[in-house]
Short mmCIF file of N, CA, C and O in Angstrom, two decimals:
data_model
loop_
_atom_site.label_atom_id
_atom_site.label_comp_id
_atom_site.label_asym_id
_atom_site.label_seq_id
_atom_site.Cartn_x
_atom_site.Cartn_y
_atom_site.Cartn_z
N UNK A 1 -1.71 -30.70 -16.03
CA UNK A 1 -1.87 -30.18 -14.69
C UNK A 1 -1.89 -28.65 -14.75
O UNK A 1 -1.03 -28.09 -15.43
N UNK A 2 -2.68 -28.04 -14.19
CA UNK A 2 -3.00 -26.73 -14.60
C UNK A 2 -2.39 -25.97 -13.17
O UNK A 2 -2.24 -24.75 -13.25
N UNK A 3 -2.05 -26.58 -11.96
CA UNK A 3 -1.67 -26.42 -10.95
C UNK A 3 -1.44 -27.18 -9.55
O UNK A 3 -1.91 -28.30 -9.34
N UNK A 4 -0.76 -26.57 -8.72
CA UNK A 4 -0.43 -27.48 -7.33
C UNK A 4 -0.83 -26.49 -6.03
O UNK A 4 -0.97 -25.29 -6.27
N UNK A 5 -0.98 -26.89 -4.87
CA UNK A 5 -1.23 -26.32 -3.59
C UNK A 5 -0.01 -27.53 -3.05
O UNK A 5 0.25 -28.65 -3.50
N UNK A 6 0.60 -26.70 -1.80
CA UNK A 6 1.51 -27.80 -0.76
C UNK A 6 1.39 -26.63 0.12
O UNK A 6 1.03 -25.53 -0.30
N UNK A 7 1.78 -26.97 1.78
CA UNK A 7 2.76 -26.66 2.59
C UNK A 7 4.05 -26.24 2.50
O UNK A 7 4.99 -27.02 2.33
N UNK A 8 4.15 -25.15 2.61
CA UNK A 8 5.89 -24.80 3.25
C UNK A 8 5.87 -23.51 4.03
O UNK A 8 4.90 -22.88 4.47
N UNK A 9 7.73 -23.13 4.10
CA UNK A 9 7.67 -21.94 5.14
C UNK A 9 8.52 -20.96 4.62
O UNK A 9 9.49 -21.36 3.97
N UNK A 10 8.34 -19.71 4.79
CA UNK A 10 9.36 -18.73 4.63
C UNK A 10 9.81 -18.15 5.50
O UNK A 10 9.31 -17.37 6.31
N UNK A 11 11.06 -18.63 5.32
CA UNK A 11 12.67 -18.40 6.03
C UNK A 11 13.58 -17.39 5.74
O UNK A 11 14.15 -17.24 4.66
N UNK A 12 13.74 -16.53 6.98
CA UNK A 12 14.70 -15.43 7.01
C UNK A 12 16.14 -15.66 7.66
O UNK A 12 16.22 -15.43 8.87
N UNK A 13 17.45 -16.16 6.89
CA UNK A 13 18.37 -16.62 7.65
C UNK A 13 19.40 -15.22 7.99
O UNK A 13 19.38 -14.31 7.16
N UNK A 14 20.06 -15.12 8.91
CA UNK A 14 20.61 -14.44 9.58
C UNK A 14 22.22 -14.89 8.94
O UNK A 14 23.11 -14.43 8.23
N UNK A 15 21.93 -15.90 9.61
CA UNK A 15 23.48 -16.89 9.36
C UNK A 15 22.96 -18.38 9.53
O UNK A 15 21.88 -18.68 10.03
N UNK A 16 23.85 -19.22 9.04
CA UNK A 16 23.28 -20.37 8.82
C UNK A 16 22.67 -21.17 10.63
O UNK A 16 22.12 -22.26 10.79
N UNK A 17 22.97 -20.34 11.50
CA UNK A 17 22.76 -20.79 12.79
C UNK A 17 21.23 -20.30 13.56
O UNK A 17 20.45 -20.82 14.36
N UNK A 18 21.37 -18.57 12.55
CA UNK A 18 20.18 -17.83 13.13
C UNK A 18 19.28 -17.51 12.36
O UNK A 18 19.56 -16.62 11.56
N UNK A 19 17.85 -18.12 12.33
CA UNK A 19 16.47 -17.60 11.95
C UNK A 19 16.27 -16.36 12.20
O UNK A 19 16.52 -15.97 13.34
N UNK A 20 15.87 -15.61 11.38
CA UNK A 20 15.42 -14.60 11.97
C UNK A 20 13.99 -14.08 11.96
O UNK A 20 13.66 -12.98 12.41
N UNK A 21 12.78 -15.39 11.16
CA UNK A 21 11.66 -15.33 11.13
C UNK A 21 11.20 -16.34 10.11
O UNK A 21 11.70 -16.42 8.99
N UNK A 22 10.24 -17.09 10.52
CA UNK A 22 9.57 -18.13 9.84
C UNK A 22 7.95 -17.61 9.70
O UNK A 22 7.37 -16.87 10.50
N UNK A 23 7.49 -18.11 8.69
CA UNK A 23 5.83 -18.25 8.64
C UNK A 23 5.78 -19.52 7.61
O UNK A 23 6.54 -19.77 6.67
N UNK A 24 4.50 -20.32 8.15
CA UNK A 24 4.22 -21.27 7.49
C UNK A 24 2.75 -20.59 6.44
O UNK A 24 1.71 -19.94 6.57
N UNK A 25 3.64 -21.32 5.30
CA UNK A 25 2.28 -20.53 4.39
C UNK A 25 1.76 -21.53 3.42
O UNK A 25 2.42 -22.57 3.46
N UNK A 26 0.64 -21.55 2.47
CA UNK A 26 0.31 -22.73 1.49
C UNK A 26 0.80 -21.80 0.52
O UNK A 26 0.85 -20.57 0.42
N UNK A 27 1.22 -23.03 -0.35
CA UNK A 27 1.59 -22.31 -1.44
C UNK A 27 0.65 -22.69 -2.53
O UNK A 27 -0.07 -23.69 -2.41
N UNK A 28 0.61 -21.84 -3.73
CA UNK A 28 -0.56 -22.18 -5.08
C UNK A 28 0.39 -21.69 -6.34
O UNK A 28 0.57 -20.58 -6.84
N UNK A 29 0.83 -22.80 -6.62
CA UNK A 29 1.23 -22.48 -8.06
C UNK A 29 0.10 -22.72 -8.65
O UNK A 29 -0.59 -23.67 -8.29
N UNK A 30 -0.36 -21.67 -9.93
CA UNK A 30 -0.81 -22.09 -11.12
C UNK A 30 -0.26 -21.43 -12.05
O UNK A 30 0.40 -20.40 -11.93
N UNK A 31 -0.68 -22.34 -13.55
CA UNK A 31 -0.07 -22.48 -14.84
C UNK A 31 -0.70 -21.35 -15.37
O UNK A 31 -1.93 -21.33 -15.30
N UNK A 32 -0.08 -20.36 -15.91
CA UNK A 32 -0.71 -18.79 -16.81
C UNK A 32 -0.10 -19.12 -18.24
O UNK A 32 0.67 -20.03 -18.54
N UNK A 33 -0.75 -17.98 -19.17
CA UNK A 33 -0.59 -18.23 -20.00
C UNK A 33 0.77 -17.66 -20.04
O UNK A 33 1.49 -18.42 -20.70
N UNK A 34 1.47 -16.54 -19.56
CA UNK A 34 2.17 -16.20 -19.67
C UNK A 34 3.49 -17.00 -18.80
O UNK A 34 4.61 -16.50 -18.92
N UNK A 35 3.31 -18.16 -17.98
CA UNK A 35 4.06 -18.72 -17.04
C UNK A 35 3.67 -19.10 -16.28
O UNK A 35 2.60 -19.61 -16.61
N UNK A 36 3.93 -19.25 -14.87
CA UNK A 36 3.69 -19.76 -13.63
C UNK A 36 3.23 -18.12 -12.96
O UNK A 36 3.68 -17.04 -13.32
N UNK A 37 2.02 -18.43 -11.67
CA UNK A 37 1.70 -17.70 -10.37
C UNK A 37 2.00 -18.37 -9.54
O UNK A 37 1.45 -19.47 -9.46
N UNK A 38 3.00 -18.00 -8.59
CA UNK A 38 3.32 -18.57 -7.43
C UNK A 38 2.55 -17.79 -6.22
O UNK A 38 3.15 -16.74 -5.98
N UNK A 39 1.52 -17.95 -5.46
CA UNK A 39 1.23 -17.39 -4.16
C UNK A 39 1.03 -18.02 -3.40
O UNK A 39 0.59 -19.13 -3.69
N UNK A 40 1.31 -17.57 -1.71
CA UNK A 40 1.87 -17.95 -1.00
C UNK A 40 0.80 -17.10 0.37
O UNK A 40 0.93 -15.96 0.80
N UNK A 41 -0.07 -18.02 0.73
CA UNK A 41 -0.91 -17.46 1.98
C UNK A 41 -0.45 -18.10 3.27
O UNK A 41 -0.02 -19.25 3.35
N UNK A 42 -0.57 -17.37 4.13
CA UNK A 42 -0.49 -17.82 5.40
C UNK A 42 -1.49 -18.72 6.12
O UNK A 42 -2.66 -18.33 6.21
N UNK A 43 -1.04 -20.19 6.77
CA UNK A 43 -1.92 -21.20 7.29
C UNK A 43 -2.94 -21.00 8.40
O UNK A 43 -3.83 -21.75 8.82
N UNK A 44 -2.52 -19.66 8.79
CA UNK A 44 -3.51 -19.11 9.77
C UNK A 44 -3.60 -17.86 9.53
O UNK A 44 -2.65 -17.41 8.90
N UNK A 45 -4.39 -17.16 9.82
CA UNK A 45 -4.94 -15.63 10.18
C UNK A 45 -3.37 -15.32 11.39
O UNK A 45 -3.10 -15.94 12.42
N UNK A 46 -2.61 -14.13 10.72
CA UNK A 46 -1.68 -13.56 11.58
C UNK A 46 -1.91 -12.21 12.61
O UNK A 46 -2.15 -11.04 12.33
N UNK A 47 -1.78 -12.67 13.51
CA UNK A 47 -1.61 -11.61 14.39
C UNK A 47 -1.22 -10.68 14.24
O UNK A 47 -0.28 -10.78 13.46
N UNK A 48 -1.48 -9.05 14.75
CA UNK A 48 -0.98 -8.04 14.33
C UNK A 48 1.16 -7.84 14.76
O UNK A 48 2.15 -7.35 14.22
N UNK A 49 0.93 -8.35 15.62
CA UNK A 49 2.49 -8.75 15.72
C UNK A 49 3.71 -9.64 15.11
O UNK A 49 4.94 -9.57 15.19
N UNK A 50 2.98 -10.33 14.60
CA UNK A 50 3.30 -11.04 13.49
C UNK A 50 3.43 -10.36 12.40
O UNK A 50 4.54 -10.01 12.01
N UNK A 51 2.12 -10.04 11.64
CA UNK A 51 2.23 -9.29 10.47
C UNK A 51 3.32 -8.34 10.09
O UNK A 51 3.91 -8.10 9.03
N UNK A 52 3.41 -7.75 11.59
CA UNK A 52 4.37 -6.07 11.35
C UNK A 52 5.88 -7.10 11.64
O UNK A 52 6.90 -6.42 11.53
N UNK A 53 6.03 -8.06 11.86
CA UNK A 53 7.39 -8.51 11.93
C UNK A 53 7.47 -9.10 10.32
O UNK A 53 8.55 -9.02 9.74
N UNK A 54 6.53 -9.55 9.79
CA UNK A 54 6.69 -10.18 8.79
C UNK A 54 6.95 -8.56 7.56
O UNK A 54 8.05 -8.50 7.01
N UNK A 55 6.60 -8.16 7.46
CA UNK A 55 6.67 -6.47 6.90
C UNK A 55 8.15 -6.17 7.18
O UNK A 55 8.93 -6.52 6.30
N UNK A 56 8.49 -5.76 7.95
CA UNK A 56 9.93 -5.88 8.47
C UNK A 56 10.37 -6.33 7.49
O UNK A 56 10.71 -5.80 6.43
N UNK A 57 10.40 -7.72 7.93
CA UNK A 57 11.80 -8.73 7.10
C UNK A 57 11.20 -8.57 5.97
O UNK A 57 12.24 -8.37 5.34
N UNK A 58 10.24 -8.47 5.03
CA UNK A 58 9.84 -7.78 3.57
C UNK A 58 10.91 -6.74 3.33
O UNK A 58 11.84 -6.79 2.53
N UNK A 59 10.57 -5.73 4.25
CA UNK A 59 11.50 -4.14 3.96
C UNK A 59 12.99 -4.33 4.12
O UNK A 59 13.70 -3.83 3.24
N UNK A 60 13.63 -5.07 5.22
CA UNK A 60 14.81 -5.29 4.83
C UNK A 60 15.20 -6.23 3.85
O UNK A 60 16.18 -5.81 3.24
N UNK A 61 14.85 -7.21 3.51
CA UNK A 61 15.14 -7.88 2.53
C UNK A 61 14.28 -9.05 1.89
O UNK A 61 14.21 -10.14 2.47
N UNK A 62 13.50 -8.77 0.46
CA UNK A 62 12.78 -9.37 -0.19
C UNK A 62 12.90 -10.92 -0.19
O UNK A 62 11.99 -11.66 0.16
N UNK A 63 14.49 -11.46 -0.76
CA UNK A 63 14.23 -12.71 -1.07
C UNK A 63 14.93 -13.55 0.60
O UNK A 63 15.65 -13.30 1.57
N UNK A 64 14.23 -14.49 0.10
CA UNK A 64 14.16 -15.35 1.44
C UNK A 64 14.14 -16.73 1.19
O UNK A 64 13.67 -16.84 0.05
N UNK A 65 14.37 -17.74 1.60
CA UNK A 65 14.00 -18.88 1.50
C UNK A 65 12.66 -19.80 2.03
O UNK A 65 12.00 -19.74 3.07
N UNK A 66 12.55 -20.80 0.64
CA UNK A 66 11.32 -21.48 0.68
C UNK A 66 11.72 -22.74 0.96
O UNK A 66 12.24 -23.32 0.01
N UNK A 67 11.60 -23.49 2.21
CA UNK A 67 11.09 -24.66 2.54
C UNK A 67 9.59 -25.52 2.51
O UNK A 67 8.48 -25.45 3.03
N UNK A 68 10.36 -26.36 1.54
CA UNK A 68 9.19 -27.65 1.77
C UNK A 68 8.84 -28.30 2.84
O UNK A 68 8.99 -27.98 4.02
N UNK A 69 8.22 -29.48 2.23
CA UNK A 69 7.64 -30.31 3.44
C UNK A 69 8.92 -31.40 3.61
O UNK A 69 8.92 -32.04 4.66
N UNK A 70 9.93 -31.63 2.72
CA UNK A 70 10.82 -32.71 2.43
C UNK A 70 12.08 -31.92 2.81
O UNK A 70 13.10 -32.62 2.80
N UNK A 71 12.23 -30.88 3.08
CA UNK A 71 13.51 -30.16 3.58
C UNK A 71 14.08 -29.36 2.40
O UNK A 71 14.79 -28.39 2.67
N UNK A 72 13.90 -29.60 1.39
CA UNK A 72 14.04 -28.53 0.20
C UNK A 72 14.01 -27.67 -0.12
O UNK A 72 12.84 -27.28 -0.04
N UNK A 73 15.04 -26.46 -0.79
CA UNK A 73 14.38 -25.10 -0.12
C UNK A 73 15.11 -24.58 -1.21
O UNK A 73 16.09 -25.11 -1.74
N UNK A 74 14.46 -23.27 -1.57
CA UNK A 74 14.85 -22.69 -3.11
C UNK A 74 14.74 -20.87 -2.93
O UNK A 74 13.63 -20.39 -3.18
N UNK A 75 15.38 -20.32 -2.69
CA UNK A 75 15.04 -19.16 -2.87
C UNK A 75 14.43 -18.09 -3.40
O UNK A 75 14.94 -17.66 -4.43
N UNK A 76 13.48 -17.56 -3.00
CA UNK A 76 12.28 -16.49 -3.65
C UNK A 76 12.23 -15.26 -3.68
O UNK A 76 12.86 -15.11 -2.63
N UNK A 77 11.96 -14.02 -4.07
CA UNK A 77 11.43 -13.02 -3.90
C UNK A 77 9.95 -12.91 -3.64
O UNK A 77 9.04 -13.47 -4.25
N UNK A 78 9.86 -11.95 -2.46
CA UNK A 78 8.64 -12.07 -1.95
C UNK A 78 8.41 -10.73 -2.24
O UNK A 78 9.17 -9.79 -2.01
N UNK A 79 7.04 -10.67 -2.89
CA UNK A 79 6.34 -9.53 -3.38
C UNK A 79 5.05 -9.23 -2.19
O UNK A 79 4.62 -10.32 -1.82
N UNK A 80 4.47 -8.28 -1.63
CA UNK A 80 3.58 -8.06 -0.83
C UNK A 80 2.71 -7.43 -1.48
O UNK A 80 2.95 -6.24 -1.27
N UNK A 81 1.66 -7.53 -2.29
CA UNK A 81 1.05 -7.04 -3.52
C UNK A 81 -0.37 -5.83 -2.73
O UNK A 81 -0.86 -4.81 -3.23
N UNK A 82 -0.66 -6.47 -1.41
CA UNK A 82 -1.44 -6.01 -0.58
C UNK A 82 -1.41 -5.98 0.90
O UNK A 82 -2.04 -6.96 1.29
N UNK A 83 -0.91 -5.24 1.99
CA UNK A 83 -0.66 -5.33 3.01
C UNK A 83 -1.84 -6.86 3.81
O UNK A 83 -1.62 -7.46 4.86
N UNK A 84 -2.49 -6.97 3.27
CA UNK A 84 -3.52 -8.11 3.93
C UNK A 84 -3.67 -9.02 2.77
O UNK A 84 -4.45 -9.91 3.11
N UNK A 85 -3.33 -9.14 1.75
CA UNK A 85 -3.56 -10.28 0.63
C UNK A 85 -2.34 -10.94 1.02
O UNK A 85 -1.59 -10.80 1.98
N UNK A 86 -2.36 -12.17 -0.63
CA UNK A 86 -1.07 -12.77 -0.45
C UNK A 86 0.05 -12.48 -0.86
O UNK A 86 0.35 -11.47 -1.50
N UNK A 87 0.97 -13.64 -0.40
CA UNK A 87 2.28 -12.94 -1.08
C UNK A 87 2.76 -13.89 -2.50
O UNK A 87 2.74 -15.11 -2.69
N UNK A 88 3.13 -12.90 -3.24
CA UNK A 88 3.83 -13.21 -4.81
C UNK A 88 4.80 -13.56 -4.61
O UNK A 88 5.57 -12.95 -3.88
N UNK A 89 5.15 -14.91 -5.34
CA UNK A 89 6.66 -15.44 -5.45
C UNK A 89 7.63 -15.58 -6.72
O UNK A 89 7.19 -16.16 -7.71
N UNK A 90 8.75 -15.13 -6.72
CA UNK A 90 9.11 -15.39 -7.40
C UNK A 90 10.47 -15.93 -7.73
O UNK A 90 11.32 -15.13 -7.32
N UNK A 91 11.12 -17.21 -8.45
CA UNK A 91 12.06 -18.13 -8.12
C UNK A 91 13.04 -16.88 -7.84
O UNK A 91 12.61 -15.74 -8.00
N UNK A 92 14.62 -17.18 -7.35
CA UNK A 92 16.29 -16.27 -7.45
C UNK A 92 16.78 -17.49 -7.30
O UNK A 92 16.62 -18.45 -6.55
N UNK A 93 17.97 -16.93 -9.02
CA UNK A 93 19.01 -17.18 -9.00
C UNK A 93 20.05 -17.24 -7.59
O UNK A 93 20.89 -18.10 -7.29
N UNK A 94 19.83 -16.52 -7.17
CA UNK A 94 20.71 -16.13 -6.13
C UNK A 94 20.73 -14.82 -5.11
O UNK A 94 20.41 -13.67 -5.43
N UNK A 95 21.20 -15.29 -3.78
CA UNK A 95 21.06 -13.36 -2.92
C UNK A 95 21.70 -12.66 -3.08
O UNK A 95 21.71 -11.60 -2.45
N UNK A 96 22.70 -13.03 -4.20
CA UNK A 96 23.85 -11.86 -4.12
C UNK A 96 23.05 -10.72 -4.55
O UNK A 96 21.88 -10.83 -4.93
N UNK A 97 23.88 -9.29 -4.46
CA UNK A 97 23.27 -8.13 -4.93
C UNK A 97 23.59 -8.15 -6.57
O UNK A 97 23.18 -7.24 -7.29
#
């Protein structure tokens, strides 16, 4: 298998009660020689209000959580490689600093 596409979302938690921003994005792993590419596009064309909220929660804080389609969710660093391209993922250990 040289790669996968799915559904999921990236999640900005506040506290376990408060979202503080979702986007549903496809995701594209493929197999490199050097490892895995994880990217991560958005299921629709975002609004400019959107975008600049999504930028935001980039600038305050990179990693975020990744939900599946099954409720599963793994934490990422989100790379913004191009203000209008996609976004780079990459697995975390953890949010601590």
């Amino acid at each position: 298998m040289d790669g996968y596409d799915c559904t999921a979302t990236l999640e900005w938690w506040a506290n376990p009660s408060m979202c503080l921003g979702s986007f549903r994005v496809t995701l594209t792993v493929s197999m490199l020689s050097d490892g895995r590419r994880r990217i991560a596009t958005p299921r629709s064309p975002m609004a400019e209000p959107e975008r600049e909220r999504l930028d935001l929660l980039l600038r305050l804080d990179p990693v975020c959580s990744l939900r599946f389609e099954d409720d599963n969710t793994v934490l990422v660093h989100v790379n913004a490689e191009d203000a209008d391209g996609p976004l780079v993922l990459s697995p975390c250990e953890s949010a601590a600093p």
